[in-house]
Amino acid sequence: MALNLENLVLNPTETLDIECKDWIDPDQPEGKAKIVKACLALWNSNGGYLVIGIGKDVTDNRLKPNPNPPYEPRQQFDADKISQLVTYYAFSKFEVRVDFVKVEETEFPVLWVPAGVRTPNVAKKVILSNGNEPKELLRADVVYVRTLESNGSVSTAEAKRNDWDKISSICFENREADIGAFLRRHLTQQNLRTISQFFSIGEDTQLHIMKSVSGPIASTTLEAGAERFEQIIAENNIQLPDHGSFEVAFRLPDGIIGFTANQKFLSLLAAHNPNYWHWPLWLDSSKFGDAAVAPKVRSGIWEACMVMIDVKKWAFPAIDFWRANPIGNFYQRRGFWDDLRMTDAAPTPMTVLDPDIQMAFVAESLVIGQAFAKAMGYSKEAPLDFSFRWHRLSGRFLSNWLNPNRLFLQKLTAA
């Protein structure tokens, strides 16, 4: 799944695979160093994006697109020019692609470094600042990474001791191409039989996938999350439109302790969320500028309730609710995009279901579960317990409205 590049500009955030910089000049030492550092760090962190033209608002310190570039972006960030710059300073060559996202009259460069690192890359030359007393802006023989270790927030920095385990793991996994192993661990014969039963969908459908043998713990987390959502809706007298919903819960095994529901824990999850969609599961809404939808700690659990159905206020309609319990319980509820009038091409609510969206949500949930487990210190072999549930499916036709290029040969409807 590829990221929506427009969303990287319109809703900027920094994670381990997304870095944002205000307008920098790739012809000046400072600009060269920032670009090379960022690209090396993203490569060593298994790929990601460098978005140019994103600065911090002086009033609220939020990242926002700066519509006033001091130069012609396409000229300064020509793909060949950027590729030559990175190649000149990187010990090993790797691909850097350049795309441009147009927002109103401004084109924002987005540099993409693909995944696939198998050996850490280092800077091979020094970049010095101008002036009588030049400083090293880029150091030779240094491995740069995207990390939380430098200052507690996501940044590009020289790799330190605690970063090397992650670097080694990434390189090893890429060498082993463990996607097949991931599927084998999750899709056992028992789970495949369960999944086959899922496609006889009715009004409500529940699917439980277990890596563990400890019992359906995630189902308990699912029920607790659903009850909490209904409680918040009732307490705040929120009127929801008719809609179906997708739910997922997963539970990490016991054994890792020491996390609490503080800002550090929230930042850890946000930084390690793969962010495949323009609107990912377990979305950190703290930068939206609206306290009503921002994550909050209640009873020692992070919660975010995003009921964003006022089209005059929100460009992207959403009904999202998630919980993140530091002991290892995670829950997400999402209203069907099919019912929320996201675009002019969206169908009449409660009439269709786009299976591509739901399959992507399931895949994203599995990947996020592993990413959160890894961020919290679990090994990739740690047993995870997932439970999925869909509501209000009956009577819907399967539709390809989000991706009309996908051909349906027959008209199918839920029972």
Short mmCIF file of C-alpha atoms in Angstrom, two decimals, residues 73-309:
data_model
loop_
_atom_site.label_atom_id
_atom_site.label_comp_id
_atom_site.label_asym_id
_atom_site.label_seq_id
_atom_site.Cartn_x
_atom_site.Cartn_y
_atom_site.Cartn_z
CA PRO A 73 10.60 23.98 -6.73
CA ARG A 74 10.77 21.89 -9.91
CA GLN A 75 14.04 23.48 -10.90
CA GLN A 76 15.73 23.17 -7.52
CA PHE A 77 14.45 19.65 -6.88
CA ASP A 78 15.00 18.18 -10.30
CA ALA A 79 15.06 14.38 -9.94
CA ASP A 80 18.47 13.96 -11.60
CA LYS A 81 19.96 16.75 -9.50
CA ILE A 82 18.76 15.22 -6.22
CA SER A 83 19.84 11.74 -7.27
CA GLN A 84 23.33 12.96 -8.13
CA LEU A 85 23.57 14.82 -4.81
CA VAL A 86 22.70 11.78 -2.73
CA THR A 87 24.87 9.46 -4.82
CA TYR A 88 27.88 11.76 -4.38
CA TYR A 89 27.69 11.69 -0.58
CA ALA A 90 26.36 8.17 0.09
CA PHE A 91 28.79 5.26 0.29
CA SER A 92 26.38 2.91 -1.51
CA LYS A 93 24.06 4.04 -4.28
CA PHE A 94 20.30 3.83 -3.77
CA GLU A 95 17.26 5.20 -5.54
CA VAL A 96 15.66 8.52 -4.61
CA ARG A 97 12.52 9.48 -6.49
CA VAL A 98 11.07 12.98 -6.63
CA ASP A 99 7.35 13.71 -7.01
CA PHE A 100 5.50 17.01 -6.77
CA VAL A 101 2.20 17.66 -5.04
CA LYS A 102 0.35 20.76 -6.19
CA VAL A 103 -1.68 22.56 -3.54
CA GLU A 104 -3.42 25.58 -5.01
CA GLU A 105 -0.58 27.35 -6.85
CA THR A 106 2.39 25.79 -5.03
CA GLU A 107 4.19 22.58 -5.94
CA PHE A 108 5.71 20.75 -2.97
CA PRO A 109 8.60 18.31 -3.62
CA VAL A 110 8.23 14.87 -2.05
CA LEU A 111 11.38 12.74 -2.07
CA TRP A 112 10.74 9.02 -1.79
CA VAL A 113 13.36 6.52 -0.63
CA PRO A 114 12.15 2.93 -1.24
CA ALA A 115 12.43 0.13 1.29
CA GLY A 116 14.81 -2.79 0.98
CA VAL A 117 17.97 -1.93 2.94
CA ARG A 118 20.15 -5.02 3.46
CA THR A 119 23.35 -3.29 4.60
CA PRO A 120 23.51 0.02 6.52
CA ASN A 121 24.61 2.93 4.36
CA VAL A 122 27.01 5.63 5.53
CA ALA A 123 27.99 9.13 4.47
CA LYS A 124 31.28 8.97 2.56
CA LYS A 125 32.13 12.70 2.41
CA VAL A 126 31.97 15.69 4.73
CA ILE A 127 29.79 18.73 4.08
CA LEU A 128 31.10 21.88 5.75
CA SER A 129 29.22 25.08 6.41
CA ASN A 130 30.32 28.36 4.88
CA GLY A 131 32.19 30.95 6.92
CA ASN A 132 35.51 31.51 8.60
CA GLU A 133 34.92 28.71 11.10
CA PRO A 134 33.17 25.97 9.09
CA LYS A 135 31.23 23.28 10.94
CA GLU A 136 30.63 19.71 9.89
CA LEU A 137 27.03 19.59 8.69
CA LEU A 138 27.44 16.03 7.42
CA ARG A 139 30.01 13.70 8.93
CA ALA A 140 31.83 11.04 6.96
CA ASP A 141 31.66 7.36 7.99
CA VAL A 142 28.50 7.95 10.02
CA VAL A 143 25.25 5.96 9.86
CA TYR A 144 22.20 8.22 10.05
CA VAL A 145 18.77 6.91 11.08
CA ARG A 146 15.27 8.04 11.91
CA THR A 147 15.04 7.58 15.64
CA LEU A 148 13.34 8.40 18.91
CA GLU A 149 16.56 7.95 20.84
CA SER A 150 18.11 11.35 20.20
CA ASN A 151 15.68 13.69 21.97
CA GLY A 152 12.52 11.69 22.70
CA SER A 153 10.77 12.84 19.52
CA VAL A 154 11.20 11.57 15.98
CA SER A 155 14.30 13.00 14.35
CA THR A 156 17.21 12.24 12.03
CA ALA A 157 20.38 11.57 13.98
CA GLU A 158 23.55 9.52 14.10
CA ALA A 159 22.83 5.92 15.03
CA LYS A 160 23.42 5.15 18.69
CA ARG A 161 23.66 1.89 20.57
CA ASN A 162 19.90 1.47 20.97
CA ASP A 163 19.32 2.05 17.25
CA TRP A 164 21.50 -0.80 16.06
CA ASP A 165 19.14 -3.56 17.08
CA LYS A 166 16.44 -2.00 14.87
CA ILE A 167 18.86 -1.52 11.97
CA SER A 168 20.05 -5.11 12.20
CA SER A 169 16.51 -6.40 12.39
CA ILE A 170 15.44 -4.43 9.30
CA CYS A 171 18.40 -5.67 7.28
CA PHE A 172 17.87 -9.25 8.39
CA GLU A 173 14.16 -9.20 7.59
CA ASN A 174 14.78 -7.76 4.14
CA ARG A 175 17.37 -10.41 3.45
CA GLU A 176 15.06 -13.16 4.60
CA ALA A 177 12.04 -11.70 2.77
CA ASP A 178 9.83 -12.75 5.64
CA ILE A 179 6.51 -11.73 4.13
CA GLY A 180 5.86 -15.39 3.47
CA ALA A 181 6.72 -16.22 7.07
CA PHE A 182 4.33 -13.51 8.26
CA LEU A 183 1.47 -15.05 6.29
CA ARG A 184 2.33 -18.57 7.45
CA ARG A 185 2.27 -17.44 11.09
CA HIS A 186 -1.17 -15.83 10.73
CA LEU A 187 -2.97 -17.90 8.12
CA THR A 188 -2.90 -21.39 9.60
CA GLN A 189 -5.26 -24.03 8.27
CA GLN A 190 -7.63 -23.27 11.15
CA ASN A 191 -7.63 -19.57 10.34
CA LEU A 192 -8.13 -20.20 6.62
CA ARG A 193 -11.26 -22.21 7.41
CA THR A 194 -12.48 -19.35 9.61
CA ILE A 195 -11.80 -16.81 6.86
CA SER A 196 -13.67 -18.91 4.31
CA GLN A 197 -16.73 -18.84 6.58
CA PHE A 198 -16.49 -15.05 6.81
CA PHE A 199 -17.51 -14.58 3.18
CA SER A 200 -21.03 -15.82 3.96
CA ILE A 201 -21.70 -12.38 5.39
CA GLY A 202 -24.88 -11.36 7.12
CA GLU A 203 -26.01 -8.45 9.30
CA ASP A 204 -23.06 -8.74 11.67
CA THR A 205 -19.94 -10.79 11.02
CA GLN A 206 -17.11 -11.57 13.41
CA LEU A 207 -13.73 -13.06 12.55
CA HIS A 208 -11.13 -14.15 15.09
CA ILE A 209 -7.51 -14.74 14.07
CA MET A 210 -5.14 -16.08 16.70
CA LYS A 211 -1.41 -16.51 16.74
CA SER A 212 -1.65 -17.54 20.36
CA VAL A 213 -3.27 -20.52 22.03
CA SER A 214 -4.37 -18.66 25.14
CA GLY A 215 -7.98 -18.12 24.11
CA PRO A 216 -9.92 -15.28 22.45
CA ILE A 217 -8.52 -12.47 24.60
CA ALA A 218 -8.92 -9.96 21.78
CA SER A 219 -12.69 -10.58 21.71
CA THR A 220 -12.89 -9.23 25.26
CA THR A 221 -10.92 -6.17 24.18
CA LEU A 222 -13.28 -5.78 21.23
CA GLU A 223 -16.36 -5.78 23.44
CA ALA A 224 -14.81 -3.36 25.94
CA GLY A 225 -13.91 -0.94 23.15
CA ALA A 226 -17.37 -1.09 21.61
CA GLU A 227 -18.99 -0.42 24.98
CA ARG A 228 -16.69 2.51 25.61
CA PHE A 229 -17.54 4.05 22.21
CA GLU A 230 -21.28 3.79 22.90
CA GLN A 231 -20.74 5.36 26.32
CA ILE A 232 -18.89 8.36 24.88
CA ILE A 233 -21.56 8.86 22.19
CA ALA A 234 -24.32 8.78 24.81
CA GLU A 235 -22.50 11.04 27.30
CA ASN A 236 -21.93 13.70 24.66
CA ASN A 237 -25.37 13.32 23.03
CA ILE A 238 -23.76 12.81 19.61
CA GLN A 239 -26.18 12.08 16.78
CA LEU A 240 -24.60 9.61 14.38
CA PRO A 241 -25.86 9.08 10.83
CA ASP A 242 -26.84 5.60 9.68
CA HIS A 243 -23.66 3.71 8.92
CA GLY A 244 -21.99 0.33 9.09
CA SER A 245 -18.73 -0.17 10.92
CA PHE A 246 -15.49 -2.13 11.03
CA GLU A 247 -13.91 -3.09 14.34
CA VAL A 248 -10.58 -4.66 15.20
CA ALA A 249 -8.92 -5.46 18.49
CA PHE A 250 -5.61 -7.10 19.21
CA ARG A 251 -3.83 -8.14 22.35
CA LEU A 252 -0.10 -8.44 22.92
CA PRO A 253 1.11 -11.24 25.18
CA ASP A 254 1.96 -10.66 28.81
CA GLY A 255 5.56 -10.10 29.74
CA ILE A 256 6.59 -6.57 28.69
CA ILE A 257 5.95 -4.02 31.40
CA GLY A 258 6.93 -0.46 32.12
CA PHE A 259 4.66 1.49 29.76
CA THR A 260 2.13 4.03 30.99
CA ALA A 261 -0.41 6.17 29.17
CA ASN A 262 1.82 9.22 28.86
CA GLN A 263 2.91 11.35 25.94
CA LYS A 264 5.99 9.21 25.40
CA PHE A 265 3.82 6.12 24.83
CA LEU A 266 1.55 7.98 22.39
CA SER A 267 4.57 9.33 20.49
CA LEU A 268 6.05 5.82 20.34
CA LEU A 269 2.90 4.45 18.70
CA ALA A 270 2.54 7.39 16.32
CA ALA A 271 6.17 7.11 15.22
CA HIS A 272 5.88 3.38 14.51
CA ASN A 273 2.48 3.45 12.79
CA PRO A 274 3.25 2.45 9.17
CA ASN A 275 0.74 5.09 8.02
CA TYR A 276 -0.15 3.29 4.78
CA TRP A 277 -3.36 5.21 4.19
CA HIS A 278 -4.04 8.92 4.05
CA TRP A 279 -6.22 8.13 7.08
CA PRO A 280 -4.48 5.30 8.97
CA LEU A 281 -5.91 3.18 11.75
CA TRP A 282 -4.91 4.44 15.22
CA LEU A 283 -4.49 7.91 13.70
CA ASP A 284 -2.83 10.43 16.02
CA SER A 285 -5.30 13.34 15.86
CA SER A 286 -3.44 15.51 18.35
CA LYS A 287 -2.30 17.85 15.55
CA PHE A 288 -5.82 18.54 14.25
CA GLY A 289 -6.17 21.65 16.41
CA ASP A 290 -9.49 20.49 17.91
CA ALA A 291 -9.48 19.27 21.49
CA ALA A 292 -12.73 17.39 20.92
CA VAL A 293 -11.07 14.86 18.60
CA ALA A 294 -7.58 14.82 20.14
CA PRO A 295 -6.39 11.72 22.03
CA LYS A 296 -7.03 11.81 25.77
CA VAL A 297 -6.09 9.59 28.69
CA ARG A 298 -9.06 8.07 30.50
CA SER A 299 -8.60 5.48 33.24
CA GLY A 300 -5.01 4.88 32.20
CA ILE A 301 -5.85 4.28 28.51
CA TRP A 302 -5.28 6.54 25.51
CA GLU A 303 -8.54 7.15 23.61
CA ALA A 304 -9.43 9.22 20.56
CA CYS A 305 -13.03 9.72 19.44
CA MET A 306 -13.18 11.36 16.01
CA VAL A 307 -16.76 12.01 14.98
CA MET A 308 -16.08 14.36 12.08
CA ILE A 309 -19.27 14.44 10.03
#
